[in-house]
CSV table of N, CA, C and O in Angstrom, one decimal:
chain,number,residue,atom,x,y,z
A,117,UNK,N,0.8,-1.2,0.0
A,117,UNK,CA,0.0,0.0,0.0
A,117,UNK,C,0.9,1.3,0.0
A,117,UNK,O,0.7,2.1,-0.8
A,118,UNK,N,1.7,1.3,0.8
A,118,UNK,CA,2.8,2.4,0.5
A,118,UNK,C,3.0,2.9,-1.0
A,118,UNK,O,2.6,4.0,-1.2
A,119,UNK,N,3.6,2.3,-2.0
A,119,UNK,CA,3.2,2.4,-3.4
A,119,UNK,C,2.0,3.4,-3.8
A,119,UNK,O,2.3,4.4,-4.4
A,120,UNK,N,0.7,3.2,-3.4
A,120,UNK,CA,-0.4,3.8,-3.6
A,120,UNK,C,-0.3,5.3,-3.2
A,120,UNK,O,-0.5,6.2,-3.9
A,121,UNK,N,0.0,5.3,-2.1
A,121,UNK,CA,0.2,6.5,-1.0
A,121,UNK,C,1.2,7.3,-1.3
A,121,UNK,O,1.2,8.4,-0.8
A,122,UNK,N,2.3,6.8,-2.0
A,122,UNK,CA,3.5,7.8,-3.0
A,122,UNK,C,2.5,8.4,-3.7
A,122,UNK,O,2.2,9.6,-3.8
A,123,UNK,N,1.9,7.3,-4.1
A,123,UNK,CA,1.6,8.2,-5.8
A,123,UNK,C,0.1,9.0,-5.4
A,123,UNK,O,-0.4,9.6,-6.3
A,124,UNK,N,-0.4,8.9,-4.3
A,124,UNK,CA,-1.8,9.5,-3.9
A,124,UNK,C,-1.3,11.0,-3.7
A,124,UNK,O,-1.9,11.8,-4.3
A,125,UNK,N,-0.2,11.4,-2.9
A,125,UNK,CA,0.5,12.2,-2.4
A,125,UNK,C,0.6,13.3,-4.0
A,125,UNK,O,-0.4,13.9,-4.2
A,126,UNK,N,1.4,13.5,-4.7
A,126,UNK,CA,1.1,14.6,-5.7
A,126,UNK,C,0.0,15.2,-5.8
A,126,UNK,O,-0.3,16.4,-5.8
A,127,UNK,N,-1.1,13.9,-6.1
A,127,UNK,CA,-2.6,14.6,-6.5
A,127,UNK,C,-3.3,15.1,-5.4
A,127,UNK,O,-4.1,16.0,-5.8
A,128,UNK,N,-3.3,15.0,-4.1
A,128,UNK,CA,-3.9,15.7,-3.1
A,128,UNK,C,-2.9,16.9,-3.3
A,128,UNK,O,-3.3,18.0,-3.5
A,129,UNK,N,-1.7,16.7,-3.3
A,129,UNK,CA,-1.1,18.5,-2.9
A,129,UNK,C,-1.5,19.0,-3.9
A,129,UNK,O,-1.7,20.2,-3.6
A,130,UNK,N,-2.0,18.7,-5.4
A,130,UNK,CA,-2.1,19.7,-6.6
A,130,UNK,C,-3.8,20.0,-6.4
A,130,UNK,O,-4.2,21.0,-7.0
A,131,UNK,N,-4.9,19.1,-5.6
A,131,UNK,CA,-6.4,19.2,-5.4
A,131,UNK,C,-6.4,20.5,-4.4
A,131,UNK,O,-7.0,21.6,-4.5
A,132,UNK,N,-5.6,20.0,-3.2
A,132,UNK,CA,-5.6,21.4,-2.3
A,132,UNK,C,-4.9,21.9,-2.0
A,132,UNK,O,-4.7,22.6,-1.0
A,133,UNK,N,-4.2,21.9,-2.9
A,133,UNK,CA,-3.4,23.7,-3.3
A,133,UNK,C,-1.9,23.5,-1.6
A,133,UNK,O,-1.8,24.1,-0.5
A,134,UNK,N,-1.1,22.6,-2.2
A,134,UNK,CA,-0.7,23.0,-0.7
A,134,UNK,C,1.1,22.5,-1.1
A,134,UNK,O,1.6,21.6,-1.8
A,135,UNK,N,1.5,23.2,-0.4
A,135,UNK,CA,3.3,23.3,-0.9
A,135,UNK,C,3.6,21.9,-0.2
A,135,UNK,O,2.9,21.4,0.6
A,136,UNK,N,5.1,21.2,-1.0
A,136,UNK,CA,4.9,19.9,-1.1
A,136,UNK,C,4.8,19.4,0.1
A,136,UNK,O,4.0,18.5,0.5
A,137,UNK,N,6.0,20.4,1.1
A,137,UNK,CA,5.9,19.5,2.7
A,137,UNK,C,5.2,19.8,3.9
A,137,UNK,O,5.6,19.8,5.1
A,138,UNK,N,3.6,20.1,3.0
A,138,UNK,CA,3.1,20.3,3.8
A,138,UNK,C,2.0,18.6,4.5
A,138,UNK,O,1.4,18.4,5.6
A,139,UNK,N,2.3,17.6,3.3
A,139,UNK,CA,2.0,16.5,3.9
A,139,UNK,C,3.2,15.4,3.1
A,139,UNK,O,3.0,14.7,2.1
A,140,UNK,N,4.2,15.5,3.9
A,140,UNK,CA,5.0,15.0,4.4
A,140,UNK,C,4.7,13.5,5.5
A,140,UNK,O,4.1,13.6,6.6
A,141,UNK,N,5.4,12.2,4.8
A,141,UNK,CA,5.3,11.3,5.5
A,141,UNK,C,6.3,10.6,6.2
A,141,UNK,O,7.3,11.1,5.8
A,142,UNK,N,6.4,9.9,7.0
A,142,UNK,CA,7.7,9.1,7.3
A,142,UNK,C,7.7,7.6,7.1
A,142,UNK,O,8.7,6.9,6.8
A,143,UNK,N,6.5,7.4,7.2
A,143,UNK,CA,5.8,5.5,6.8
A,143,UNK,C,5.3,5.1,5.6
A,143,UNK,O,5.3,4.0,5.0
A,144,UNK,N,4.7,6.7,5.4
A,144,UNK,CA,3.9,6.2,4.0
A,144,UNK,C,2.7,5.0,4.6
A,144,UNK,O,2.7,3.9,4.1
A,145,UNK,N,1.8,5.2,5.5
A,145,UNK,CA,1.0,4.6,5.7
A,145,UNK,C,-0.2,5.1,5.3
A,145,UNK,O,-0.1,6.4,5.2
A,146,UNK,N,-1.4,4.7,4.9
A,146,UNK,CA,-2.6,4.9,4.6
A,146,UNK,C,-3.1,5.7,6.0
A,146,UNK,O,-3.4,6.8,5.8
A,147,UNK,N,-3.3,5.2,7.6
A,147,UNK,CA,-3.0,5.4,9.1
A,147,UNK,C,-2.5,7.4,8.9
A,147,UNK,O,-3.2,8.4,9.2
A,148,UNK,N,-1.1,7.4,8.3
A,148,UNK,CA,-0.8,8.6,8.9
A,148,UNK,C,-0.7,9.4,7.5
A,148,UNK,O,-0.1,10.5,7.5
A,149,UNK,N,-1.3,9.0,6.3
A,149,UNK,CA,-1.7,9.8,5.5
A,149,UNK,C,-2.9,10.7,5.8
A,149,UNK,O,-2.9,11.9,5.6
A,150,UNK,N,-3.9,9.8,6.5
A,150,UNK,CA,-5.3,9.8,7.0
A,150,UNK,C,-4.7,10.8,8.4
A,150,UNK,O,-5.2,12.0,8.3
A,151,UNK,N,-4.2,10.8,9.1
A,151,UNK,CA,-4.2,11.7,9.9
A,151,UNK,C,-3.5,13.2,9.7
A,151,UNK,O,-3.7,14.1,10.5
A,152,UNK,N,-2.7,13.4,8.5
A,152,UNK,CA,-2.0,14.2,8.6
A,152,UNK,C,-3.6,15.1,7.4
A,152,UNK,O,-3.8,16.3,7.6
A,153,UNK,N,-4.2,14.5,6.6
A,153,UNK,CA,-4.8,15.0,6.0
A,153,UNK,C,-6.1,15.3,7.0
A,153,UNK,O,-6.5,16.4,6.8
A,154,UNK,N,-6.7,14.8,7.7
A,154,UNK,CA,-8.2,15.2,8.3
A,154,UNK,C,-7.1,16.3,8.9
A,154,UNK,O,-7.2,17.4,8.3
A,155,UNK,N,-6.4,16.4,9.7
A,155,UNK,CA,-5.6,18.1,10.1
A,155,UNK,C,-5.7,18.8,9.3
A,155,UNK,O,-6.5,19.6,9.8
A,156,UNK,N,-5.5,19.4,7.6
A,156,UNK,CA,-6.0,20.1,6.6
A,156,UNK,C,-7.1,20.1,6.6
A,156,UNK,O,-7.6,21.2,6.9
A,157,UNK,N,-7.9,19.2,6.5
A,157,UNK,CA,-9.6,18.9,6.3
A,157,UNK,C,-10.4,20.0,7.6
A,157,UNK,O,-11.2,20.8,7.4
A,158,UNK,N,-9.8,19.6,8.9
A,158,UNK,CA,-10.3,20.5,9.5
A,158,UNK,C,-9.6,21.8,9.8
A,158,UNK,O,-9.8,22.5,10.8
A,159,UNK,N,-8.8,22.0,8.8
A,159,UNK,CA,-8.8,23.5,9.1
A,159,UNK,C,-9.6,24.5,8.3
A,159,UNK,O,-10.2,25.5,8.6
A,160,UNK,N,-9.3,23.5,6.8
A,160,UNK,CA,-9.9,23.9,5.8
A,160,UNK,C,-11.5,24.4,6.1
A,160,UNK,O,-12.1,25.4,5.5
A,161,UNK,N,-12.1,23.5,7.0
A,161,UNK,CA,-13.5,23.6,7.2
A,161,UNK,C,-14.2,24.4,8.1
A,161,UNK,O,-15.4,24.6,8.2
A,162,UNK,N,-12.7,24.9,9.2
A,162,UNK,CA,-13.0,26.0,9.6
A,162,UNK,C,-12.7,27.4,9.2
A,162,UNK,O,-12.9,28.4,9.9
A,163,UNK,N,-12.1,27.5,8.2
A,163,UNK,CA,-11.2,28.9,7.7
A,163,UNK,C,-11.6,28.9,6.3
A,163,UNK,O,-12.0,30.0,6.0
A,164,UNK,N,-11.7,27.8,5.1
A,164,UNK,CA,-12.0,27.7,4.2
A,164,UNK,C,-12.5,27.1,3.2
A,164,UNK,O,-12.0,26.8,2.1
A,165,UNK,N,-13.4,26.8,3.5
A,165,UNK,CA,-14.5,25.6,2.6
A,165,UNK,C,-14.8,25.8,1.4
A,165,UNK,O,-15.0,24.8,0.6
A,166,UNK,N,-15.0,27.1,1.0
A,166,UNK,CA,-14.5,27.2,-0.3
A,166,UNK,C,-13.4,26.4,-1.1
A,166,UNK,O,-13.7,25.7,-2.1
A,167,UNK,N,-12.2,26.5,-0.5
A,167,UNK,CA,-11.6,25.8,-1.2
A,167,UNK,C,-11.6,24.1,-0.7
A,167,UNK,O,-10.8,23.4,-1.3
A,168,UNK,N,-12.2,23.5,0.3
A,168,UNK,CA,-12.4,22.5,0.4
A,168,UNK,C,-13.5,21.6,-0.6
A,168,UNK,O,-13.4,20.5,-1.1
A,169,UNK,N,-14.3,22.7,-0.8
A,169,UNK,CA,-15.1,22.2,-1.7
A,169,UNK,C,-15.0,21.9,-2.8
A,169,UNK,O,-15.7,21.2,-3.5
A,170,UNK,N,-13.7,22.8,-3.2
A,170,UNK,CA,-13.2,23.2,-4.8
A,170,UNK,C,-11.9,22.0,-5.0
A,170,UNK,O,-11.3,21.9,-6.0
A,171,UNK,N,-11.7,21.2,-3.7
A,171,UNK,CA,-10.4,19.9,-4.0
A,171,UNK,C,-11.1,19.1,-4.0
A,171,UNK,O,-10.8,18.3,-4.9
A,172,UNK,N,-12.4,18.9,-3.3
A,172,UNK,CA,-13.7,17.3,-3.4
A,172,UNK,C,-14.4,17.4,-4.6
A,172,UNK,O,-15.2,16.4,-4.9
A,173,UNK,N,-14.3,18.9,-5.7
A,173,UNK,CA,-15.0,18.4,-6.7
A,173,UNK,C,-13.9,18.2,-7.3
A,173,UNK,O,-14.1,17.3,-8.2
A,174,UNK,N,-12.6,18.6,-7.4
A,174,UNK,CA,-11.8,18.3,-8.5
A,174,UNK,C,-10.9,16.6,-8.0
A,174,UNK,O,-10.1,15.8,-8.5
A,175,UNK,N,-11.6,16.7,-7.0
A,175,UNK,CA,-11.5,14.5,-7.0
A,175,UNK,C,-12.2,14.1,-7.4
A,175,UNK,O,-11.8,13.1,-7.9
A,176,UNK,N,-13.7,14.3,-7.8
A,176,UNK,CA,-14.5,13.7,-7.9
A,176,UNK,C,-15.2,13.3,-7.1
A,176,UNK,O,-16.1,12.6,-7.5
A,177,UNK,N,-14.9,13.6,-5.5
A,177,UNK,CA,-15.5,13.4,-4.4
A,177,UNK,C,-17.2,13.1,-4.7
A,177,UNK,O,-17.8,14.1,-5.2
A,178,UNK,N,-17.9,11.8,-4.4
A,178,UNK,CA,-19.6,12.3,-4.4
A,178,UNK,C,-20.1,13.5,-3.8
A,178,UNK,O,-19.8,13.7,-2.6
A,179,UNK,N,-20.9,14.4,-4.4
A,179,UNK,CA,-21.6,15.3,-3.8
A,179,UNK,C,-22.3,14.8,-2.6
A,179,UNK,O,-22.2,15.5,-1.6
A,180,UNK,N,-23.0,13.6,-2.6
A,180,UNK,CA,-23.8,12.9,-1.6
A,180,UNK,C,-23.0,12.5,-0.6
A,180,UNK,O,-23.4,12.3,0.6
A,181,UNK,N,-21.4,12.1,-0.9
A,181,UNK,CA,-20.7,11.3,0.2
A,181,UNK,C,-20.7,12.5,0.9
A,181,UNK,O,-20.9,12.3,2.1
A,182,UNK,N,-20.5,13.4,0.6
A,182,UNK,CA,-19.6,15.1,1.1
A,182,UNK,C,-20.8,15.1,2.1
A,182,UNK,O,-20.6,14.5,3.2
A,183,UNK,N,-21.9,15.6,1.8
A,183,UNK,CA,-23.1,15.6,2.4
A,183,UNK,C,-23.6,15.0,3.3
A,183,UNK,O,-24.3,15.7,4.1
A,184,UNK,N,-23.5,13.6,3.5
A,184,UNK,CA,-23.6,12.7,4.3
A,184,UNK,C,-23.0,12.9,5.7
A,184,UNK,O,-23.5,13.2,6.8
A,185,UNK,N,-21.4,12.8,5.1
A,185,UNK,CA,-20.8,13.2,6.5
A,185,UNK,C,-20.5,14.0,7.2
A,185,UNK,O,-19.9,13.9,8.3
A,186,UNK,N,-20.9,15.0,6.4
A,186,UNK,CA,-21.2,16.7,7.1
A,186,UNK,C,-22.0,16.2,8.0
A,186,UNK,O,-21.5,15.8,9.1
A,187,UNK,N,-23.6,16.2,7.5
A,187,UNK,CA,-24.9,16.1,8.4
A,187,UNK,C,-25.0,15.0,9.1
A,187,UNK,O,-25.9,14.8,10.0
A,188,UNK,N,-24.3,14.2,8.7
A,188,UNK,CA,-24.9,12.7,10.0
A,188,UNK,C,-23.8,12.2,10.6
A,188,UNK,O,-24.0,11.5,11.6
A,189,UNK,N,-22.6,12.4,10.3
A,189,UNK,CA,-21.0,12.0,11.2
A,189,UNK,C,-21.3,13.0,12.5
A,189,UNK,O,-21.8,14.1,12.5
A,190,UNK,N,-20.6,12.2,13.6
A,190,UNK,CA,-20.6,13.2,14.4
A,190,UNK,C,-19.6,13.8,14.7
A,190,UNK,O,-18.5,13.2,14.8
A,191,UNK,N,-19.6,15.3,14.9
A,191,UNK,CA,-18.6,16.5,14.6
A,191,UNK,C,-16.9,16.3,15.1
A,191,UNK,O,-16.1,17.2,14.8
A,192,UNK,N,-16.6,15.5,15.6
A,192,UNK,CA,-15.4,15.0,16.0
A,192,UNK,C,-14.6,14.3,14.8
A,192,UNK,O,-13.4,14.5,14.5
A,193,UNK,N,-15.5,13.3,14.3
A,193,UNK,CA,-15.6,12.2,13.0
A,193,UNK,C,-15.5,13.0,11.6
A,193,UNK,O,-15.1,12.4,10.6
A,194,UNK,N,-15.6,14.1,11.6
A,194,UNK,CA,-16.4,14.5,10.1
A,194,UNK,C,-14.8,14.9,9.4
A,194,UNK,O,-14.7,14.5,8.2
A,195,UNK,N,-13.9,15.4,10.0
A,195,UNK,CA,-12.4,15.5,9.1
A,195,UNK,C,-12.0,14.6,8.6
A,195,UNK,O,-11.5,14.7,7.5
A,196,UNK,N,-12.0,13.0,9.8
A,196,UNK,CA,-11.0,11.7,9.3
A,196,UNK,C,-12.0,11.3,8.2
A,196,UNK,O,-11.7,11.1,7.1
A,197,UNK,N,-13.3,11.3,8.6
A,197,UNK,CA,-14.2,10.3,7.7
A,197,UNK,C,-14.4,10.9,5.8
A,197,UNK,O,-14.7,10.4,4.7
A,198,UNK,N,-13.9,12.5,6.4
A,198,UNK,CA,-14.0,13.1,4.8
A,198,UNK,C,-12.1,12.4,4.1
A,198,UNK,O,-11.7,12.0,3.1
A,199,UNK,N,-11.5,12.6,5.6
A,199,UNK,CA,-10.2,12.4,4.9
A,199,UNK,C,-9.8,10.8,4.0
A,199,UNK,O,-9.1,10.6,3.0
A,200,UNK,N,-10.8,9.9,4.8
A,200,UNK,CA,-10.8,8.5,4.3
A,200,UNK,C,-11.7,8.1,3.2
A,200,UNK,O,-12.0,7.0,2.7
A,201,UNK,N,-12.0,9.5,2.9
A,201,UNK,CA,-13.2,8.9,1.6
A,201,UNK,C,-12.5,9.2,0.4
A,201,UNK,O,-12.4,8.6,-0.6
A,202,UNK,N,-11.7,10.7,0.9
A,202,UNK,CA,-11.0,11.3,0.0
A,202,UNK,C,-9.8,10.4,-0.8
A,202,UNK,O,-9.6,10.4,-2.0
A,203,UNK,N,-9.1,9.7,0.3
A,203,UNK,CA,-8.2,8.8,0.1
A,203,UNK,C,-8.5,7.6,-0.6
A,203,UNK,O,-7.5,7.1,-1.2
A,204,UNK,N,-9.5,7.0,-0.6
A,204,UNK,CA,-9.8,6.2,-1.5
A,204,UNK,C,-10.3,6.3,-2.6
A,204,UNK,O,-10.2,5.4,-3.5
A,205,UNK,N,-11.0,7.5,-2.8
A,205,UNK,CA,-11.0,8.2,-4.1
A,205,UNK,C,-10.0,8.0,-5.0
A,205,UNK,O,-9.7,7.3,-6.0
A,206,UNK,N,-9.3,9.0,-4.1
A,206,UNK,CA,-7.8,8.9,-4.9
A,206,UNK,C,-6.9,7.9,-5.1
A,206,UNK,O,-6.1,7.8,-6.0
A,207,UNK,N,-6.8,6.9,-4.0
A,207,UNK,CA,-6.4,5.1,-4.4
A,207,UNK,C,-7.3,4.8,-5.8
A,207,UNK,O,-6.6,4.3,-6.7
A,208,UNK,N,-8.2,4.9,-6.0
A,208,UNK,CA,-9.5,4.2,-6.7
A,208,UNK,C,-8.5,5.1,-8.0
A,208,UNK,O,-8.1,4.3,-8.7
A,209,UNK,N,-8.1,6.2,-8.3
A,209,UNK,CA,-7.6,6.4,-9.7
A,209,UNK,C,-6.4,6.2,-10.0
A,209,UNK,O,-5.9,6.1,-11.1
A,210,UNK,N,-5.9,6.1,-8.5
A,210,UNK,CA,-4.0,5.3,-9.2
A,210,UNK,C,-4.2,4.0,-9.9
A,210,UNK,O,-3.5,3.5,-10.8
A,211,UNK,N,-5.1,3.4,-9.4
A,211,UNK,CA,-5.3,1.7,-9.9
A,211,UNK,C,-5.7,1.6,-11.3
A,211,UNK,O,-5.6,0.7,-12.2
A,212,UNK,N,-6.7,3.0,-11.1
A,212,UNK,CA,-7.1,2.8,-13.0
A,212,UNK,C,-6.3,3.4,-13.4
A,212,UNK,O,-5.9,2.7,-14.3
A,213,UNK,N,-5.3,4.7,-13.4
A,213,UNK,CA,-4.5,5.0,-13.9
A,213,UNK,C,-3.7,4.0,-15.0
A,213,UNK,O,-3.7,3.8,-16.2
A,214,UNK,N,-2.9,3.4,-13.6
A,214,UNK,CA,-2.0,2.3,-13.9
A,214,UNK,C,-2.6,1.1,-14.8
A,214,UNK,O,-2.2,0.7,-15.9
A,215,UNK,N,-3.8,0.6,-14.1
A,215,UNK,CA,-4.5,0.0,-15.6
A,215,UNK,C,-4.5,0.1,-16.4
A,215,UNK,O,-4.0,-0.9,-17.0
A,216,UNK,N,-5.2,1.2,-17.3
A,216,UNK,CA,-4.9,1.7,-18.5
A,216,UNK,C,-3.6,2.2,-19.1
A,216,UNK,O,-3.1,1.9,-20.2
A,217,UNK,N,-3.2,2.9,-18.3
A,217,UNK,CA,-1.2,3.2,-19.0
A,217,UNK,C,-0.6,1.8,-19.5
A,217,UNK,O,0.3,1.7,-20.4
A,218,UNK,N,-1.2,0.8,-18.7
A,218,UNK,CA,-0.5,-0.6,-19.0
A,218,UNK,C,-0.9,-1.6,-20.2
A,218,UNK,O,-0.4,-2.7,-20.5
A,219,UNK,N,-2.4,-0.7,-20.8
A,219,UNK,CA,-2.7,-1.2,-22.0
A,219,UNK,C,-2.0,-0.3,-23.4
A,219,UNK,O,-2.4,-0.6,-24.6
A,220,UNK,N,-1.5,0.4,-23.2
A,220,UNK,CA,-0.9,1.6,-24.2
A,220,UNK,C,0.1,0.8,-24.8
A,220,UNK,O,0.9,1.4,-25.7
């Protein structure tokens, strides 16, 4: 999974706008990807949701997932749970990525 999480790492810094070492790993775990990003997530959501909203559409984030765990996560939950959805988003296109580049 480390592999994944290299390559997850560009596309979140270029979705939310954010200089490279600002998420910075030492494991490369899915675990401390996920925590280092709900820390962004909640700041973003207190200072700027604008542009939070403007990195979940340019993932492709569901409108509905976004939504969901706004209004029904409970307020403690709602950073990691956006951060974990986000992350799998973005696992979910390295794999097709790499899929398709490998039929070329």
């Amino acid at each position: 999974m480390e592999n994944g999480v290299r390559k997850c790492l560009p596309l979140l810094l270029a979705h939310f706008q954010l200089p490279e070492d600002e998420l910075q790993l030492n494991e490369y775990t899915l675990e401390e990807l996920e925590i280092k990003l709900s820390a962004i997530i909640g700041y973003l959501l207190n200072h700027d949701l604008d542009r939070l909203m403007s990195a979940c559409y340019k993932i492709d984030l569901s409108e509905q997932i976004f939504k969901d765990i706004i209004t029904k996560a409970p307020p403690e939950e709602i950073n990691r749970s956006l951060a974990k959805e986000i992350i799998q988003r973005e696992l979910q296109k390295v794999v097709t990525r790499e899929k398709y580049r490998g039929l070329s």
